[in-house]
PDB file of C-alpha atoms in Angstrom:
ATOM      1  CA  MET A   1      -6.310  61.125 -98.832  1.00  0.00           C
ATOM      2  CA  ARG A   2      -2.733  60.724 -96.774  1.00  0.00           C
ATOM      3  CA  THR A   3       0.106  62.250 -98.488  1.00  0.00           C
ATOM      4  CA  ASP A   4       2.773  60.966 -95.826  1.00  0.00           C
ATOM      5  CA  TRP A   5       3.528  57.562 -97.332  1.00  0.00           C
ATOM      6  CA  LEU A   6       6.442  57.216 -94.917  1.00  0.00           C
ATOM      7  CA  ALA A   7       3.984  56.604 -92.174  1.00  0.00           C
ATOM      8  CA  ASP A   8       2.067  54.275 -94.298  1.00  0.00           C
ATOM      9  CA  GLU A   9       2.514  50.506 -94.992  1.00  0.00           C
ATOM     10  CA  ARG A  10       4.595  51.519 -98.126  1.00  0.00           C
ATOM     11  CA  GLY A  11       7.069  53.285 -95.615  1.00  0.00           C
ATOM     12  CA  ALA A  12       7.324  50.216 -93.683  1.00  0.00           C
ATOM     13  CA  TYR A  13       8.263  48.230 -96.620  1.00  0.00           C
ATOM     14  CA  PHE A  14      10.712  50.919 -97.743  1.00  0.00           C
ATOM     15  CA  PHE A  15      12.511  50.609 -94.459  1.00  0.00           C
ATOM     16  CA  LEU A  16      12.621  46.799 -94.580  1.00  0.00           C
ATOM     17  CA  TRP A  17      14.018  46.752 -98.246  1.00  0.00           C
ATOM     18  CA  LEU A  18      16.433  49.702 -97.355  1.00  0.00           C
ATOM     19  CA  GLY A  19      17.884  47.444 -94.433  1.00  0.00           C
ATOM     20  CA  ILE A  20      18.151  44.349 -96.492  1.00  0.00           C
ATOM     21  CA  GLY A  21      19.964  46.494 -99.296  1.00  0.00           C
ATOM     22  CA  LEU A  22      22.313  47.926 -96.696  1.00  0.00           C
ATOM     23  CA  ILE A  23      22.923  44.484 -95.319  1.00  0.00           C
ATOM     24  CA  ALA A  24      23.702  43.166 -98.926  1.00  0.00           C
ATOM     25  CA  LEU A  25      25.969  46.384 -99.562  1.00  0.00           C
ATOM     26  CA  PHE A  26      28.108  45.468 -96.437  1.00  0.00           C
ATOM     27  CA  GLY A  27      28.386  41.785 -97.864  1.00  0.00           C
ATOM     28  CA  VAL A  28      29.457  43.114-101.260  1.00  0.00           C
ATOM     29  CA  LEU A  29      32.029  45.419 -99.708  1.00  0.00           C
ATOM     30  CA  GLU A  30      33.539  42.705 -97.614  1.00  0.00           C
ATOM     31  CA  TYR A  31      33.820  40.257-100.508  1.00  0.00           C
ATOM     32  CA  ARG A  32      35.650  42.931-102.635  1.00  0.00           C
ATOM     33  CA  LEU A  33      38.586  43.344-100.045  1.00  0.00           C
ATOM     34  CA  PRO A  34      41.581  41.546-101.610  1.00  0.00           C
ATOM     35  CA  ALA A  35      44.060  38.932-100.185  1.00  0.00           C
ATOM     36  CA  ALA A  36      47.544  39.533-100.030  1.00  0.00           C
ATOM     37  CA  ALA A  37      48.285  37.274-103.141  1.00  0.00           C
ATOM     38  CA  GLN A  38      45.968  39.173-105.447  1.00  0.00           C
ATOM     39  CA  LEU A  39      47.885  42.480-105.146  1.00  0.00           C
ATOM     40  CA  GLU A  40      50.354  43.766-107.695  1.00  0.00           C
ATOM     41  CA  THR A  41      53.320  45.983-106.586  1.00  0.00           C
ATOM     42  CA  ALA A  42      54.418  49.318-108.396  1.00  0.00           C
ATOM     43  CA  ARG A  43      57.356  51.303-107.672  1.00  0.00           C
ATOM     44  CA  GLY A  44      58.755  54.793-108.315  1.00  0.00           C
ATOM     45  CA  ARG A  45      58.320  58.435-107.469  1.00  0.00           C
ATOM     46  CA  VAL A  46      55.000  60.364-107.421  1.00  0.00           C
ATOM     47  CA  VAL A  47      55.190  62.589-110.386  1.00  0.00           C
ATOM     48  CA  TRP A  48      51.571  64.056-110.231  1.00  0.00           C
ATOM     49  CA  GLN A  49      48.991  63.916-107.438  1.00  0.00           C
ATOM     50  CA  GLN A  50      45.647  65.539-106.909  1.00  0.00           C
ATOM     51  CA  GLU A  51      43.739  65.252-103.552  1.00  0.00           C
ATOM     52  CA  THR A  52      39.931  65.276-103.663  1.00  0.00           C
ATOM     53  CA  ARG A  53      37.402  64.613-100.986  1.00  0.00           C
ATOM     54  CA  GLY A  54      37.912  60.948 -99.699  1.00  0.00           C
ATOM     55  CA  ALA A  55      40.765  60.082-102.441  1.00  0.00           C
ATOM     56  CA  LEU A  56      44.393  60.883-103.476  1.00  0.00           C
ATOM     57  CA  TYR A  57      44.893  60.352-106.989  1.00  0.00           C
ATOM     58  CA  PHE A  58      48.434  59.994-107.993  1.00  0.00           C
ATOM     59  CA  ARG A  59      50.703  58.665-110.909  1.00  0.00           C
ATOM     60  CA  LEU A  60      54.108  56.991-110.322  1.00  0.00           C
ATOM     61  CA  SER A  61      57.193  57.535-112.672  1.00  0.00           C
ATOM     62  CA  ASP A  62      56.496  53.965-114.081  1.00  0.00           C
ATOM     63  CA  ARG A  63      53.231  55.856-115.431  1.00  0.00           C
ATOM     64  CA  GLN A  64      50.819  53.639-113.235  1.00  0.00           C
ATOM     65  CA  GLN A  65      47.806  55.791-112.126  1.00  0.00           C
ATOM     66  CA  LEU A  66      46.489  54.859-108.522  1.00  0.00           C
ATOM     67  CA  VAL A  67      44.180  56.124-105.996  1.00  0.00           C
ATOM     68  CA  LEU A  68      44.577  55.792-102.267  1.00  0.00           C
ATOM     69  CA  TYR A  69      40.909  56.099-100.639  1.00  0.00           C
ATOM     70  CA  ALA A  70      40.865  57.764 -97.118  1.00  0.00           C
ATOM     71  CA  LYS A  71      38.375  54.995 -96.142  1.00  0.00           C
ATOM     72  CA  GLY A  72      41.167  52.655 -96.049  1.00  0.00           C
ATOM     73  CA  ASP A  73      43.608  55.176 -94.240  1.00  0.00           C
ATOM     74  CA  SER A  74      42.109  56.071 -91.067  1.00  0.00           C
ATOM     75  CA  ASP A  75      45.236  57.561 -89.550  1.00  0.00           C
ATOM     76  CA  GLY A  76      46.362  59.444 -92.662  1.00  0.00           C
ATOM     77  CA  ARG A  77      49.753  58.130 -92.790  1.00  0.00           C
ATOM     78  CA  GLN A  78      49.711  56.458 -96.108  1.00  0.00           C
ATOM     79  CA  ARG A  79      48.219  59.757 -97.802  1.00  0.00           C
ATOM     80  CA  GLN A  80      50.981  61.828 -96.135  1.00  0.00           C
ATOM     81  CA  THR A  81      53.488  59.474 -97.453  1.00  0.00           C
ATOM     82  CA  ILE A  82      52.150  59.819-101.050  1.00  0.00           C
ATOM     83  CA  ARG A  83      52.023  63.506-100.628  1.00  0.00           C
ATOM     84  CA  ASP A  84      55.785  63.469 -99.754  1.00  0.00           C
ATOM     85  CA  ALA A  85      56.884  60.825-102.211  1.00  0.00           C
ATOM     86  CA  ASP A  86      58.208  63.137-104.960  1.00  0.00           C
ATOM     87  CA  MET A  87      61.196  63.444-103.039  1.00  0.00           C
ATOM     88  CA  TYR A  88      61.842  59.558-102.577  1.00  0.00           C
ATOM     89  CA  PRO A  89      60.672  56.210-104.109  1.00  0.00           C
ATOM     90  CA  VAL A  90      57.761  54.242-102.831  1.00  0.00           C
ATOM     91  CA  SER A  91      56.330  51.012-103.501  1.00  0.00           C
ATOM     92  CA  VAL A  92      52.555  50.587-103.380  1.00  0.00           C
ATOM     93  CA  GLN A  93      50.589  47.511-103.532  1.00  0.00           C
ATOM     94  CA  PHE A  94      47.151  47.935-105.744  1.00  0.00           C
ATOM     95  CA  LEU A  95      44.583  45.780-107.170  1.00  0.00           C
ATOM     96  CA  ARG A  96      44.330  45.771-110.764  1.00  0.00           C
ATOM     97  CA  ALA A  97      40.831  44.114-110.860  1.00  0.00           C
ATOM     98  CA  GLN A  98      39.436  47.491-109.026  1.00  0.00           C
ATOM     99  CA  SER A  99      39.735  50.365-111.357  1.00  0.00           C
ATOM    100  CA  THR A 100      37.990  53.487-111.482  1.00  0.00           C
ATOM    101  CA  THR A 101      38.049  56.417-114.184  1.00  0.00           C
ATOM    102  CA  THR A 102      37.879  59.942-112.933  1.00  0.00           C
ATOM    103  CA  ALA A 103      34.697  61.634-114.122  1.00  0.00           C
ATOM    104  CA  ILE A 104      36.164  65.311-112.831  1.00  0.00           C
ATOM    105  CA  GLY A 105      38.872  65.354-115.546  1.00  0.00           C
ATOM    106  CA  LEU A 106      42.010  64.757-113.466  1.00  0.00           C
ATOM    107  CA  ALA A 107      43.654  62.819-115.759  1.00  0.00           C
ATOM    108  CA  PRO A 108      42.544  60.343-118.579  1.00  0.00           C
ATOM    109  CA  GLY A 109      42.885  56.491-117.933  1.00  0.00           C
ATOM    110  CA  ALA A 110      42.147  54.054-115.182  1.00  0.00           C
ATOM    111  CA  PHE A 111      43.074  54.401-111.559  1.00  0.00           C
ATOM    112  CA  TYR A 112      43.860  51.320-109.410  1.00  0.00           C
ATOM    113  CA  THR A 113      43.047  51.139-105.902  1.00  0.00           C
ATOM    114  CA  VAL A 114      45.939  51.179-103.593  1.00  0.00           C
ATOM    115  CA  TYR A 115      45.879  48.914-100.387  1.00  0.00           C
ATOM    116  CA  GLY A 116      49.498  49.397 -99.101  1.00  0.00           C
ATOM    117  CA  VAL A 117      52.311  51.882 -99.307  1.00  0.00           C
ATOM    118  CA  ALA A 118      55.959  51.058 -98.222  1.00  0.00           C
ATOM    119  CA  VAL A 119      58.936  53.213 -98.201  1.00  0.00           C
ATOM    120  CA  GLY A 120      62.375  51.470 -98.219  1.00  0.00           C
ATOM    121  CA  GLY A 121      60.749  48.333 -98.013  1.00  0.00           C
ATOM    122  CA  LYS A 122      59.036  48.981 -94.727  1.00  0.00           C
ATOM    123  CA  PRO A 123      55.224  49.127 -94.988  1.00  0.00           C
ATOM    124  CA  VAL A 124      53.555  52.213 -93.568  1.00  0.00           C
ATOM    125  CA  ALA A 125      50.573  50.516 -92.865  1.00  0.00           C
ATOM    126  CA  SER A 126      50.238  46.534 -93.034  1.00  0.00           C
ATOM    127  CA  LEU A 127      47.308  45.129 -95.117  1.00  0.00           C
ATOM    128  CA  GLU A 128      45.361  44.034 -92.009  1.00  0.00           C
ATOM    129  CA  GLN A 129      45.340  47.531 -90.784  1.00  0.00           C
ATOM    130  CA  VAL A 130      44.005  48.715 -94.104  1.00  0.00           C
ATOM    131  CA  ARG A 131      41.538  45.973 -94.233  1.00  0.00           C
ATOM    132  CA  GLY A 132      40.543  46.908 -90.528  1.00  0.00           C
ATOM    133  CA  ALA A 133      39.637  50.457 -91.662  1.00  0.00           C
ATOM    134  CA  TYR A 134      37.748  49.376 -94.380  1.00  0.00           C
ATOM    135  CA  ARG A 135      35.989  47.095 -91.962  1.00  0.00           C
ATOM    136  CA  ARG A 136      35.205  49.582 -89.518  1.00  0.00           C
ATOM    137  CA  ASP A 137      33.759  51.908 -92.346  1.00  0.00           C
ATOM    138  CA  ASN A 138      31.793  49.110 -93.699  1.00  0.00           C
ATOM    139  CA  LEU A 139      30.383  47.989 -90.282  1.00  0.00           C
ATOM    140  CA  VAL A 140      28.513  51.555 -90.284  1.00  0.00           C
ATOM    141  CA  ALA A 141      26.643  50.188 -93.389  1.00  0.00           C
ATOM    142  CA  LEU A 142      25.862  46.922 -91.467  1.00  0.00           C
ATOM    143  CA  ALA A 143      24.666  48.796 -88.430  1.00  0.00           C
ATOM    144  CA  MET A 144      22.178  51.020 -90.410  1.00  0.00           C
ATOM    145  CA  GLY A 145      20.961  48.170 -92.457  1.00  0.00           C
ATOM    146  CA  VAL A 146      20.219  46.109 -89.422  1.00  0.00           C
ATOM    147  CA  ALA A 147      18.435  49.183 -87.767  1.00  0.00           C
ATOM    148  CA  ALA A 148      16.651  49.876 -90.788  1.00  0.00           C
ATOM    149  CA  ALA A 149      15.319  46.429 -91.376  1.00  0.00           C
ATOM    150  CA  LEU A 150      14.256  45.846 -87.856  1.00  0.00           C
ATOM    151  CA  ALA A 151      12.496  49.249 -88.074  1.00  0.00           C
ATOM    152  CA  GLY A 152      10.900  48.284 -91.065  1.00  0.00           C
ATOM    153  CA  LEU A 153       9.930  44.829 -89.776  1.00  0.00           C
ATOM    154  CA  TRP A 154       8.392  46.359 -86.670  1.00  0.00           C
ATOM    155  CA  ARG A 155       6.355  48.681 -88.714  1.00  0.00           C
ATOM    156  CA  VAL A 156       5.139  46.114 -91.160  1.00  0.00           C
ATOM    157  CA  ARG A 157       4.032  44.042 -88.307  1.00  0.00           C
ATOM    158  CA  ALA A 158       2.345  46.866 -86.493  1.00  0.00           C
ATOM    159  CA  LEU A 159       0.466  47.790 -89.535  1.00  0.00           C
ATOM    160  CA  SER A 160      -0.663  44.374 -90.542  1.00  0.00           C
ATOM    161  CA  PRO A 161      -4.289  43.708 -90.726  1.00  0.00           C
ATOM    162  CA  GLY A 162      -4.137  41.220 -87.973  1.00  0.00           C
ATOM    163  CA  ARG A 163      -3.061  43.662 -85.444  1.00  0.00           C
ATOM    164  CA  ARG A 164      -5.779  46.198 -86.237  1.00  0.00           C
ATOM    165  CA  ARG A 165      -8.405  43.747 -85.402  1.00  0.00           C
ATOM    166  CA  ALA A 166     -10.294  43.561 -82.212  1.00  0.00           C
ATOM    167  CA  GLY A 167      -9.022  40.940 -79.634  1.00  0.00           C
ATOM    168  CA  GLY A 168      -5.369  40.685 -80.878  1.00  0.00           C
ATOM    169  CA  GLY A 169      -6.333  39.683 -84.366  1.00  0.00           C
ATOM    170  CA  ARG A 170      -8.854  36.906 -83.782  1.00  0.00           C
ATOM    171  CA  THR A 171     -11.685  37.003 -85.944  1.00  0.00           C
ATOM    172  CA  ALA A 172     -15.292  37.777 -84.369  1.00  0.00           C
ATOM    173  CA  SER A 173     -17.267  34.817 -83.409  1.00  0.00           C
ATOM    174  CA  ARG A 174     -20.884  34.591 -84.219  1.00  0.00           C
ATOM    175  CA  ARG A 175     -21.892  33.013 -81.240  1.00  0.00           C
ATOM    176  CA  SER A 176     -21.189  34.718 -77.918  1.00  0.00           C
ATOM    177  CA  ARG A 177     -19.268  32.686 -75.322  1.00  0.00           C
TER     178      ARG A 177
END
């Protein structure tokens, strides 16, 4: 009995469905990016912050708990502004519909996703720059999905019963020609 199921037909379908799933994930991630009209604004000084791998959790003086993901801040300027914001007030644009709770015990309650940071009314990065950073990262999921789906499709076709028959998949004739 063969134990390497990845080389079998099951592995081919696994890669096909993995690719389809990654393509669907790209669609969901693109759908979740907000429009400018959906964003709310909070203002204040940063009174607490905790950086983790891939995110900066912080609380403003108006008691809003927010999270700024590194995925949307490719150059790191927004995170640096938040790190320095205990000295001066900042305004952040966030989406209340996208909240997360921390499982690592940083602080109780919901943290809302930040899509823009501004100091003195001047944005550190525009919403389009943030959306572009998210899009570049999401395109990796799309490329991996297309590659996995194509590899799975190629493997399914190569392992189909028609390909294993003599003469390119034609059934054998009883009469000789």
